[in-house]
mmCIF file of C-alpha atoms in Angstrom:
data_model
loop_
_atom_site.group_PDB
_atom_site.id
_atom_site.type_symbol
_atom_site.label_atom_id
_atom_site.label_comp_id
_atom_site.label_asym_id
_atom_site.label_seq_id
_atom_site.Cartn_x
_atom_site.Cartn_y
_atom_site.Cartn_z
ATOM 1 C CA MET A 297 9.226 3.687 -43.374
ATOM 2 C CA ILE A 298 9.117 2.287 -39.842
ATOM 3 C CA ASN A 299 10.520 4.112 -36.817
ATOM 4 C CA LEU A 300 10.966 2.262 -33.531
ATOM 5 C CA THR A 301 12.321 3.600 -30.247
ATOM 6 C CA TYR A 302 14.258 1.240 -27.989
ATOM 7 C CA GLU A 303 15.218 2.368 -24.515
ATOM 8 C CA TYR A 304 18.405 1.187 -22.815
ATOM 9 C CA LYS A 305 20.196 2.161 -19.659
ATOM 10 C CA ILE A 306 23.668 3.638 -20.048
ATOM 11 C CA GLN A 307 26.531 3.787 -17.560
ATOM 12 C CA PRO A 308 28.561 6.957 -18.163
ATOM 13 C CA THR A 309 31.725 7.758 -16.309
ATOM 14 C CA ARG A 310 31.756 10.492 -13.686
ATOM 15 C CA GLN A 311 33.342 12.937 -16.140
ATOM 16 C CA GLN A 312 30.776 12.112 -18.829
ATOM 17 C CA GLU A 313 27.951 12.544 -16.328
ATOM 18 C CA GLN A 314 29.203 15.996 -15.327
ATOM 19 C CA THR A 315 29.480 16.934 -19.005
ATOM 20 C CA MET A 316 25.909 15.849 -19.735
ATOM 21 C CA LEU A 317 24.628 17.785 -16.711
ATOM 22 C CA ARG A 318 26.303 20.924 -18.056
ATOM 23 C CA TRP A 319 24.772 20.295 -21.493
ATOM 24 C CA LEU A 320 21.311 20.000 -19.941
ATOM 25 C CA GLU A 321 21.786 23.333 -18.219
ATOM 26 C CA VAL A 322 22.936 24.975 -21.463
ATOM 27 C CA CYS A 323 19.909 23.552 -23.302
ATOM 28 C CA ARG A 324 17.649 24.929 -20.571
ATOM 29 C CA LYS A 325 19.140 28.401 -20.875
ATOM 30 C CA VAL A 326 18.832 28.374 -24.663
ATOM 31 C CA TYR A 327 15.219 27.209 -24.451
ATOM 32 C CA ASN A 328 14.241 29.842 -21.874
ATOM 33 C CA TYR A 329 16.009 32.659 -23.724
ATOM 34 C CA ALA A 330 14.296 31.735 -26.991
ATOM 35 C CA LEU A 331 10.924 31.552 -25.238
ATOM 36 C CA ALA A 332 11.458 34.967 -23.644
ATOM 37 C CA GLU A 333 12.414 36.387 -27.036
ATOM 38 C CA ARG A 334 9.179 35.112 -28.596
ATOM 39 C CA LYS A 335 7.064 36.346 -25.691
ATOM 40 C CA ASP A 336 8.626 39.823 -25.798
ATOM 41 C CA TRP A 337 7.996 40.083 -29.540
ATOM 42 C CA SER A 338 4.350 39.052 -29.093
ATOM 43 C CA ASN A 339 3.783 41.417 -26.146
ATOM 44 C CA SER A 340 5.249 44.335 -28.079
ATOM 45 C CA ARG A 341 2.472 43.888 -30.663
ATOM 46 C CA LYS A 342 -0.357 43.819 -28.116
ATOM 47 C CA CYS A 343 -0.310 47.430 -26.885
ATOM 48 C CA GLN A 344 -2.585 50.051 -28.400
ATOM 49 C CA VAL A 345 -1.458 52.247 -31.264
ATOM 50 C CA ASP A 346 -1.714 55.536 -29.351
ATOM 51 C CA SER A 347 -0.619 54.379 -25.906
ATOM 52 C CA CYS A 348 1.765 52.011 -24.128
ATOM 53 C CA SER A 349 1.421 49.910 -21.015
ATOM 54 C CA ILE A 350 1.945 51.631 -17.668
ATOM 55 C CA LYS A 351 3.631 48.605 -16.069
ATOM 56 C CA HIS A 352 6.057 47.673 -18.829
ATOM 57 C CA GLU A 353 7.020 48.604 -22.349
ATOM 58 C CA TYR A 354 8.682 46.369 -24.912
ATOM 59 C CA ILE A 355 10.886 48.499 -27.148
ATOM 60 C CA ILE A 356 11.161 46.346 -30.262
ATOM 61 C CA PRO A 357 11.283 47.930 -33.736
ATOM 62 C CA ALA A 358 8.077 47.630 -35.716
ATOM 63 C CA ASP A 359 9.889 46.067 -38.665
ATOM 64 C CA ALA A 360 11.590 43.407 -36.510
ATOM 65 C CA PRO A 361 10.619 39.958 -37.869
ATOM 66 C CA TYR A 362 9.114 37.265 -35.695
ATOM 67 C CA PRO A 363 11.873 35.152 -34.044
ATOM 68 C CA ASN A 364 10.980 31.795 -35.542
ATOM 69 C CA TYR A 365 13.093 28.643 -35.464
ATOM 70 C CA VAL A 366 15.299 29.559 -38.440
ATOM 71 C CA ARG A 367 16.094 33.080 -37.179
ATOM 72 C CA GLN A 368 16.800 31.846 -33.667
ATOM 73 C CA CYS A 369 19.213 29.228 -35.019
ATOM 74 C CA ARG A 370 21.081 31.990 -36.854
ATOM 75 C CA SER A 371 21.166 34.091 -33.690
ATOM 76 C CA LEU A 372 22.493 31.091 -31.773
ATOM 77 C CA THR A 373 25.372 30.728 -34.242
ATOM 78 C CA LEU A 374 26.310 34.377 -33.777
ATOM 79 C CA ALA A 375 25.986 34.147 -29.982
ATOM 80 C CA LYS A 376 28.557 31.338 -29.846
ATOM 81 C CA GLU A 377 31.263 33.792 -30.833
ATOM 82 C CA ALA A 378 30.705 35.854 -27.679
ATOM 83 C CA ILE A 379 29.460 33.262 -25.149
ATOM 84 C CA ALA A 380 31.890 30.470 -24.402
ATOM 85 C CA PHE A 381 29.585 27.917 -22.733
ATOM 86 C CA LEU A 382 27.408 27.771 -25.869
ATOM 87 C CA ARG A 383 30.317 26.185 -27.723
ATOM 88 C CA GLU A 384 30.586 23.217 -25.365
ATOM 89 C CA PRO A 385 27.569 21.088 -26.484
ATOM 90 C CA PRO A 386 27.233 19.997 -30.122
ATOM 91 C CA ALA A 387 25.503 22.563 -32.310
ATOM 92 C CA GLN A 388 22.719 20.155 -33.271
ATOM 93 C CA VAL A 389 21.863 19.504 -29.627
ATOM 94 C CA LEU A 390 21.136 23.198 -29.026
ATOM 95 C CA GLN A 391 19.231 23.435 -32.300
ATOM 96 C CA GLN A 392 17.007 20.585 -31.135
ATOM 97 C CA ALA A 393 16.221 22.563 -27.972
ATOM 98 C CA LEU A 394 14.961 25.360 -30.220
ATOM 99 C CA ALA A 395 13.048 22.805 -32.292
ATOM 100 C CA THR A 396 11.337 21.585 -29.102
ATOM 101 C CA LEU A 397 10.155 25.125 -28.419
ATOM 102 C CA ASP A 398 8.918 25.465 -31.986
ATOM 103 C CA LYS A 399 6.922 22.227 -31.629
ATOM 104 C CA ALA A 400 5.417 23.523 -28.386
ATOM 105 C CA TYR A 401 4.167 26.628 -30.209
ATOM 106 C CA ASP A 402 2.724 24.489 -33.002
ATOM 107 C CA SER A 403 0.931 22.311 -30.445
ATOM 108 C CA MET A 404 -0.483 25.423 -28.810
ATOM 109 C CA ARG A 405 -1.897 26.775 -32.068
ATOM 110 C CA VAL A 406 -2.987 23.555 -33.769
ATOM 111 C CA ARG A 407 -3.833 21.145 -30.956
ATOM 112 C CA GLY A 408 -5.043 23.644 -28.371
ATOM 113 C CA PHE A 409 -2.305 23.008 -25.805
ATOM 114 C CA GLY A 410 -1.313 25.556 -23.179
ATOM 115 C CA PHE A 411 1.249 28.314 -23.647
ATOM 116 C CA PRO A 412 4.877 27.093 -23.363
ATOM 117 C CA ARG A 413 6.402 27.665 -19.949
ATOM 118 C CA PHE A 414 9.900 28.417 -18.777
ATOM 119 C CA LYS A 415 11.772 25.310 -17.675
ATOM 120 C CA LYS A 416 13.381 24.986 -14.266
ATOM 121 C CA THR A 417 15.177 21.821 -15.305
ATOM 122 C CA MET A 418 15.822 20.021 -18.566
ATOM 123 C CA HIS A 419 15.753 16.235 -18.448
ATOM 124 C CA SER A 420 16.841 15.210 -21.957
ATOM 125 C CA PHE A 421 18.681 16.296 -25.079
ATOM 126 C CA LEU A 422 18.715 14.840 -28.578
ATOM 127 C CA PHE A 423 21.437 13.863 -31.021
ATOM 128 C CA PRO A 424 19.583 14.126 -34.372
ATOM 129 C CA SER A 425 22.374 12.385 -36.272
ATOM 130 C CA LEU A 426 25.144 9.997 -35.324
ATOM 131 C CA GLY A 427 28.369 8.909 -36.927
ATOM 132 C CA LYS A 428 29.082 5.700 -38.781
ATOM 133 C CA SER A 429 28.608 2.559 -36.693
ATOM 134 C CA PRO A 430 27.781 4.376 -33.443
ATOM 135 C CA LEU A 431 26.855 1.150 -31.649
ATOM 136 C CA VAL A 432 29.480 -1.578 -31.467
ATOM 137 C CA GLY A 433 28.906 -4.294 -28.906
ATOM 138 C CA ASN A 434 28.094 -2.661 -25.569
ATOM 139 C CA ALA A 435 29.651 0.687 -26.503
ATOM 140 C CA LEU A 436 27.682 3.670 -27.816
ATOM 141 C CA THR A 437 29.689 6.473 -29.427
ATOM 142 C CA LEU A 438 28.163 9.946 -29.133
ATOM 143 C CA PRO A 439 29.439 13.256 -30.581
ATOM 144 C CA LYS A 440 31.735 15.241 -28.254
ATOM 145 C CA LEU A 441 31.016 12.744 -25.501
ATOM 146 C CA GLY A 442 32.949 9.684 -26.574
ATOM 147 C CA THR A 443 32.134 6.065 -25.896
ATOM 148 C CA VAL A 444 29.470 5.309 -23.311
ATOM 149 C CA LYS A 445 28.774 1.857 -21.914
ATOM 150 C CA ILE A 446 25.236 0.707 -22.702
ATOM 151 C CA ARG A 447 23.252 -2.237 -21.317
ATOM 152 C CA LEU A 448 21.539 -3.954 -24.249
ATOM 153 C CA SER A 449 18.707 -5.564 -22.298
ATOM 154 C CA ARG A 450 17.157 -6.774 -25.564
ATOM 155 C CA PRO A 451 18.703 -7.256 -29.008
ATOM 156 C CA LEU A 452 18.208 -4.709 -31.748
ATOM 157 C CA PRO A 453 15.853 -5.811 -34.552
ATOM 158 C CA ASP A 454 17.437 -6.955 -37.802
ATOM 159 C CA GLY A 455 17.297 -4.641 -40.807
ATOM 160 C CA PHE A 456 17.043 -1.424 -38.777
ATOM 161 C CA VAL A 457 19.505 1.472 -38.826
ATOM 162 C CA LEU A 458 20.279 3.660 -35.822
ATOM 163 C CA LYS A 459 19.323 7.230 -36.773
ATOM 164 C CA GLN A 460 18.936 9.280 -33.587
ATOM 165 C CA CYS A 461 19.659 9.061 -29.878
ATOM 166 C CA ARG A 462 17.995 10.922 -27.021
ATOM 167 C CA ILE A 463 19.772 10.959 -23.656
ATOM 168 C CA VAL A 464 17.342 11.067 -20.722
ATOM 169 C CA LYS A 465 18.210 11.768 -17.094
ATOM 170 C CA ARG A 466 16.041 10.128 -14.453
ATOM 171 C CA VAL A 467 16.392 9.599 -10.765
ATOM 172 C CA SER A 468 17.314 5.941 -11.403
ATOM 173 C CA GLY A 469 20.118 6.839 -13.818
ATOM 174 C CA TRP A 470 20.791 7.783 -17.427
ATOM 175 C CA TYR A 471 18.983 6.238 -20.387
ATOM 176 C CA ALA A 472 19.497 6.249 -24.138
ATOM 177 C CA MET A 473 16.405 6.183 -26.349
ATOM 178 C CA LEU A 474 17.585 4.863 -29.718
ATOM 179 C CA VAL A 475 15.471 5.691 -32.762
ATOM 180 C CA LEU A 476 15.712 2.826 -35.261
ATOM 181 C CA GLN A 477 14.564 3.148 -38.862
ATOM 182 C CA CYS A 478 13.812 0.599 -41.561
ATOM 183 C CA ASP A 479 12.961 1.498 -45.160
ATOM 184 C CA VAL A 480 9.924 -0.743 -45.627
ATOM 185 C CA ASN A 481 6.249 -0.011 -46.078
ATOM 186 C CA VAL A 482 3.955 -1.877 -43.702
ATOM 187 C CA PRO A 483 0.230 -1.694 -44.509
ATOM 188 C CA GLN A 484 -2.220 -0.857 -41.769
ATOM 189 C CA PRO A 485 -4.038 -3.869 -40.269
ATOM 190 C CA MET A 486 -7.365 -4.614 -41.924
ATOM 191 C CA PRO A 487 -10.523 -5.751 -40.089
ATOM 192 C CA HIS A 488 -10.499 -9.504 -39.653
ATOM 193 C CA GLY A 489 -11.245 -12.208 -37.146
ATOM 194 C CA GLU A 490 -13.193 -11.850 -33.936
ATOM 195 C CA LEU A 491 -14.170 -8.385 -32.732
ATOM 196 C CA LEU A 492 -13.797 -7.045 -29.210
ATOM 197 C CA GLY A 493 -15.189 -3.880 -27.675
ATOM 198 C CA ILE A 494 -13.705 -2.472 -24.488
ATOM 199 C CA ASP A 495 -14.973 -0.019 -21.908
ATOM 200 C CA LEU A 496 -12.582 1.731 -19.530
ATOM 201 C CA GLY A 497 -13.678 2.294 -15.960
ATOM 202 C CA LEU A 498 -12.612 2.744 -12.358
ATOM 203 C CA THR A 499 -14.395 -0.202 -10.747
ATOM 204 C CA SER A 500 -12.883 -2.505 -13.373
ATOM 205 C CA PHE A 501 -10.016 -1.202 -15.464
ATOM 206 C CA VAL A 502 -11.306 -2.826 -18.664
ATOM 207 C CA ALA A 503 -14.629 -4.464 -19.399
ATOM 208 C CA THR A 504 -14.830 -6.431 -22.649
ATOM 209 C CA SER A 505 -17.791 -7.171 -24.849
ATOM 210 C CA ASN A 506 -17.438 -10.908 -24.202
ATOM 211 C CA GLY A 507 -18.179 -10.414 -20.498
ATOM 212 C CA LYS A 508 -14.697 -10.326 -18.974
ATOM 213 C CA LEU A 509 -13.636 -7.783 -16.350
ATOM 214 C CA VAL A 510 -9.992 -6.780 -15.806
ATOM 215 C CA HIS A 511 -9.009 -5.691 -12.311
ATOM 216 C CA ARG A 512 -7.734 -2.130 -11.830
ATOM 217 C CA PRO A 513 -4.657 -1.831 -9.599
ATOM 218 C CA LYS A 514 -4.488 1.426 -7.640
ATOM 219 C CA PHE A 515 -0.835 2.283 -8.173
ATOM 220 C CA TYR A 516 -0.826 5.833 -6.797
ATOM 221 C CA VAL A 517 -3.533 5.350 -4.164
ATOM 222 C CA ASP A 518 -1.760 2.343 -2.635
ATOM 223 C CA ALA A 519 1.527 4.264 -2.412
ATOM 224 C CA GLN A 520 -0.062 7.510 -1.255
ATOM 225 C CA SER A 521 0.506 6.902 2.455
ATOM 226 C CA LYS A 522 4.216 6.212 1.921
ATOM 227 C CA LEU A 523 4.488 9.186 -0.409
ATOM 228 C CA ARG A 524 2.773 11.438 2.132
ATOM 229 C CA LEU A 525 5.242 10.390 4.818
ATOM 230 C CA LEU A 526 8.250 11.049 2.576
ATOM 231 C CA GLN A 527 6.947 14.449 1.519
ATOM 232 C CA ARG A 528 6.263 15.391 5.141
ATOM 233 C CA ASN A 529 9.832 14.522 6.077
ATOM 234 C CA LEU A 530 11.102 16.415 3.022
ATOM 235 C CA LYS A 531 9.246 19.552 4.096
ATOM 236 C CA ARG A 532 10.922 19.486 7.512
ATOM 237 C CA LYS A 533 14.438 19.450 6.071
ATOM 238 C CA THR A 534 16.466 22.537 5.277
ATOM 239 C CA LYS A 535 16.293 23.202 1.569
ATOM 240 C CA GLY A 536 19.607 22.406 -0.112
ATOM 241 C CA SER A 537 20.957 20.254 2.723
ATOM 242 C CA ASN A 538 22.124 16.669 2.334
ATOM 243 C CA ASN A 539 19.060 15.280 4.096
ATOM 244 C CA TRP A 540 16.802 17.396 1.872
ATOM 245 C CA THR A 541 18.528 16.003 -1.212
ATOM 246 C CA LYS A 542 18.231 12.460 0.112
ATOM 247 C CA TYR A 543 14.489 12.693 0.728
ATOM 248 C CA GLN A 544 13.921 14.477 -2.553
ATOM 249 C CA THR A 545 15.596 11.554 -4.314
ATOM 250 C CA ARG A 546 13.449 9.057 -2.414
ATOM 251 C CA VAL A 547 10.266 10.887 -3.402
ATOM 252 C CA ALA A 548 11.342 10.964 -7.046
ATOM 253 C CA LYS A 549 12.214 7.246 -6.989
ATOM 254 C CA LEU A 550 8.792 6.391 -5.597
ATOM 255 C CA HIS A 551 7.085 8.430 -8.323
ATOM 256 C CA GLU A 552 9.178 6.680 -10.978
ATOM 257 C CA TYR A 553 8.344 3.281 -9.478
ATOM 258 C CA ILE A 554 4.613 4.067 -9.639
ATOM 259 C CA SER A 555 4.939 5.194 -13.250
ATOM 260 C CA ASN A 556 6.905 2.090 -14.257
ATOM 261 C CA CYS A 557 4.394 -0.255 -12.597
ATOM 262 C CA ARG A 558 1.489 1.449 -14.353
ATOM 263 C CA LYS A 559 3.174 1.327 -17.748
ATOM 264 C CA ASP A 560 4.139 -2.329 -17.353
ATOM 265 C CA TYR A 561 0.561 -3.219 -16.416
ATOM 266 C CA HIS A 562 -0.792 -1.349 -19.441
ATOM 267 C CA PHE A 563 1.460 -3.321 -21.786
ATOM 268 C CA LYS A 564 0.434 -6.630 -20.215
ATOM 269 C CA VAL A 565 -3.279 -5.819 -20.490
ATOM 270 C CA ALA A 566 -2.831 -4.652 -24.096
ATOM 271 C CA HIS A 567 -1.139 -7.917 -25.094
ATOM 272 C CA HIS A 568 -3.782 -9.900 -23.216
ATOM 273 C CA LEU A 569 -6.569 -8.168 -25.156
ATOM 274 C CA CYS A 570 -4.830 -8.803 -28.473
ATOM 275 C CA ASN A 571 -4.760 -12.557 -27.936
ATOM 276 C CA GLN A 572 -7.236 -14.457 -30.140
ATOM 277 C CA VAL A 573 -8.964 -11.354 -31.591
ATOM 278 C CA GLY A 574 -8.632 -9.531 -34.893
ATOM 279 C CA MET A 575 -10.414 -6.237 -34.146
ATOM 280 C CA ILE A 576 -10.512 -4.043 -31.050
ATOM 281 C CA PHE A 577 -12.773 -1.020 -30.638
ATOM 282 C CA ALA A 578 -12.404 1.516 -27.825
ATOM 283 C CA GLU A 579 -14.165 4.686 -26.751
ATOM 284 C CA ASP A 580 -12.885 8.031 -27.993
ATOM 285 C CA LEU A 581 -12.875 9.623 -24.554
ATOM 286 C CA ASN A 582 -12.481 13.281 -23.655
ATOM 287 C CA LEU A 583 -9.564 12.612 -21.339
ATOM 288 C CA LYS A 584 -8.913 16.265 -20.534
ATOM 289 C CA ALA A 585 -12.429 16.703 -19.141
ATOM 290 C CA LEU A 586 -12.289 13.432 -17.211
ATOM 291 C CA ALA A 587 -8.957 14.372 -15.639
ATOM 292 C CA SER A 588 -10.481 17.562 -14.191
ATOM 293 C CA GLY A 589 -13.684 16.006 -12.871
ATOM 294 C CA MET A 590 -14.786 14.765 -9.476
ATOM 295 C CA LEU A 591 -12.760 11.546 -9.722
ATOM 296 C CA CYS A 592 -9.670 13.183 -11.198
ATOM 297 C CA LYS A 593 -7.182 11.473 -8.867
ATOM 298 C CA HIS A 594 -8.443 7.985 -9.675
ATOM 299 C CA THR A 595 -8.766 8.822 -13.374
ATOM 300 C CA LEU A 596 -5.153 9.957 -13.573
ATOM 301 C CA ASP A 597 -4.078 6.955 -11.517
ATOM 302 C CA ALA A 598 -5.715 4.626 -14.051
ATOM 303 C CA GLY A 599 -3.851 6.312 -16.929
ATOM 304 C CA TRP A 600 -6.456 5.771 -19.647
ATOM 305 C CA GLY A 601 -4.699 8.014 -22.153
ATOM 306 C CA GLN A 602 -1.412 6.136 -21.876
ATOM 307 C CA PHE A 603 -3.211 2.792 -22.059
ATOM 308 C CA LEU A 604 -5.054 3.699 -25.275
ATOM 309 C CA GLN A 605 -1.794 4.816 -26.885
ATOM 310 C CA ILE A 606 -0.073 1.598 -25.827
ATOM 311 C CA LEU A 607 -3.022 -0.501 -26.980
ATOM 312 C CA GLU A 608 -2.998 1.174 -30.388
ATOM 313 C CA PHE A 609 0.738 0.520 -30.769
ATOM 314 C CA VAL A 610 0.466 -3.111 -29.643
ATOM 315 C CA CYS A 611 -2.432 -3.690 -32.040
ATOM 316 C CA TRP A 612 -0.392 -2.260 -34.928
ATOM 317 C CA LYS A 613 2.625 -4.342 -33.961
ATOM 318 C CA ARG A 614 0.626 -7.567 -33.784
ATOM 319 C CA GLY A 615 -1.539 -6.916 -36.855
ATOM 320 C CA ILE A 616 -4.782 -6.239 -34.948
ATOM 321 C CA TYR A 617 -7.248 -3.698 -36.308
ATOM 322 C CA PHE A 618 -7.859 -0.884 -33.800
ATOM 323 C CA ALA A 619 -10.371 1.955 -34.001
ATOM 324 C CA ARG A 620 -12.053 4.434 -31.678
ATOM 325 C CA VAL A 621 -15.793 5.079 -31.692
ATOM 326 C CA ASP A 622 -18.079 7.746 -30.275
ATOM 327 C CA ALA A 623 -18.241 7.436 -26.489
ATOM 328 C CA ARG A 624 -21.449 9.403 -25.947
ATOM 329 C CA GLY A 625 -24.278 7.438 -24.403
ATOM 330 C CA THR A 626 -22.598 4.017 -24.283
ATOM 331 C CA SER A 627 -23.811 3.424 -20.720
ATOM 332 C CA GLN A 628 -27.331 4.677 -21.560
ATOM 333 C CA THR A 629 -28.015 2.384 -24.510
ATOM 334 C CA CYS A 630 -29.110 -1.236 -24.521
ATOM 335 C CA PRO A 631 -26.741 -3.326 -26.675
ATOM 336 C CA ILE A 632 -29.531 -5.712 -27.688
ATOM 337 C CA CYS A 633 -32.443 -3.485 -28.723
ATOM 338 C CA ASP A 634 -30.686 -0.059 -28.906
ATOM 339 C CA THR A 635 -33.214 1.399 -26.457
ATOM 340 C CA HIS A 636 -32.218 4.479 -24.511
ATOM 341 C CA THR A 637 -32.312 3.374 -20.865
ATOM 342 C CA GLY A 638 -31.617 6.784 -19.336
ATOM 343 C CA LYS A 639 -28.713 8.122 -17.347
ATOM 344 C CA LYS A 640 -27.484 5.835 -14.583
ATOM 345 C CA PRO A 641 -25.858 7.012 -11.347
ATOM 346 C CA LEU A 642 -22.325 5.804 -10.680
ATOM 347 C CA SER A 643 -23.584 3.593 -7.861
ATOM 348 C CA GLN A 644 -25.741 1.575 -10.268
ATOM 349 C CA ARG A 645 -23.445 -1.142 -11.608
ATOM 350 C CA VAL A 646 -26.064 -3.289 -13.352
ATOM 351 C CA HIS A 647 -27.676 -2.715 -16.738
ATOM 352 C CA HIS A 648 -31.326 -3.729 -17.036
ATOM 353 C CA CYS A 649 -33.450 -2.982 -20.080
ATOM 354 C CA ASP A 650 -37.210 -2.786 -19.527
ATOM 355 C CA SER A 651 -37.907 -3.268 -23.236
ATOM 356 C CA CYS A 652 -36.090 -6.552 -23.906
ATOM 357 C CA GLY A 653 -35.236 -7.615 -20.361
ATOM 358 C CA TYR A 654 -31.480 -7.790 -21.004
ATOM 359 C CA HIS A 655 -29.578 -7.949 -17.705
ATOM 360 C CA THR A 656 -25.785 -7.717 -17.369
ATOM 361 C CA ASP A 657 -22.956 -5.712 -15.856
ATOM 362 C CA ARG A 658 -23.077 -2.033 -16.688
ATOM 363 C CA ASP A 659 -19.523 -1.859 -18.039
ATOM 364 C CA VAL A 660 -19.962 -5.045 -20.088
ATOM 365 C CA ALA A 661 -23.096 -3.587 -21.671
ATOM 366 C CA ALA A 662 -21.173 -0.403 -22.542
ATOM 367 C CA ALA A 663 -18.393 -2.494 -24.106
ATOM 368 C CA GLN A 664 -20.971 -4.336 -26.197
ATOM 369 C CA VAL A 665 -22.364 -1.011 -27.395
ATOM 370 C CA VAL A 666 -18.813 0.047 -28.340
ATOM 371 C CA ALA A 667 -18.331 -3.161 -30.326
ATOM 372 C CA LYS A 668 -21.665 -2.651 -32.056
ATOM 373 C CA ARG A 669 -20.768 0.925 -33.044
ATOM 374 C CA GLY A 670 -17.349 -0.151 -34.247
ATOM 375 C CA ILE A 671 -18.642 -2.872 -36.534
ATOM 376 C CA ALA A 672 -21.368 -0.521 -37.779
ATOM 377 C CA ALA A 673 -18.718 2.029 -38.725
ATOM 378 C CA LEU A 674 -17.099 -0.609 -40.914
ATOM 379 C CA GLY A 675 -20.330 -1.013 -42.850
ATOM 380 C CA HIS A 676 -21.158 -4.515 -41.610
ATOM 381 C CA ARG A 677 -24.232 -5.771 -39.874
ATOM 382 C CA VAL A 678 -24.000 -7.189 -36.406
#
């Protein structure tokens, strides 16, 4: 089973746009109410047996079950009888808002993410199922919304069926993320061809094991002066005024432009690395620790986490074997004789081994160590 997500821009009418804005607000209220219900239930079980909190007290019966996804969906069905605005969006759209909260709790417990927060704004909602032939030409038919004009910037792949649709609101307009499904089994790419190890850095975005260095554009840093000026002007405006709204939109558009440029560059670099190679090995970095370090602004500007996800997808799509290896000590090991050369300061950009005399760029040497570890993990000799 293959699932692909294609993103297209849609052009709703003014009435459809107002309807979708109301649906986003309803989804936000449902999400926040469900989150408050779960938090109140958890806090009511935290007080001591013989005493209650002085500041607040949650009066919830001891035999009240935990408000999980199934119980909250039942409560939502009953609430529709008394609250009129809950009946406006499709029932499945509101259920998906509850499912998003349930996934956030699972990510907190299993993956170690932070506690879910209340949302000030909701930017998307999901149609988990669509009717028969929802996409005909340049018209997309959505439940309770009608036909929406869609710009098919690229053709849909043959043999795929449209299963879901997520509507996303951005400062540049409305977008439809179509989930396409095909009932085929595609095997994972096997190791073959030439191998390539890569090392991610800030001086050079990517250093490869064959000695090539890829330049790192500074997307956020280059636009920081313009962003600072816009934010300064935004602060001087009266909140809620027309000028405040105008500058807020300009700031959001600049942020979206930076994000789009970074993502486009990551895709281009990923395709460039996949040319003429059969295996790519990358470091399994602790991105959370790097993003909170001394160079956090430049690390986040480089977007290593997004690039590794894109590279893994592009490798799968093009039949390239991709794997991550241990990142510890790659810059402290000689790729030729495996000698530990000691910790290098960030200002030292050259690798020199006293044992074998190997001399090369520091990042290239680290990429060669990554390639050596990757091929060793496959059980082959270098």
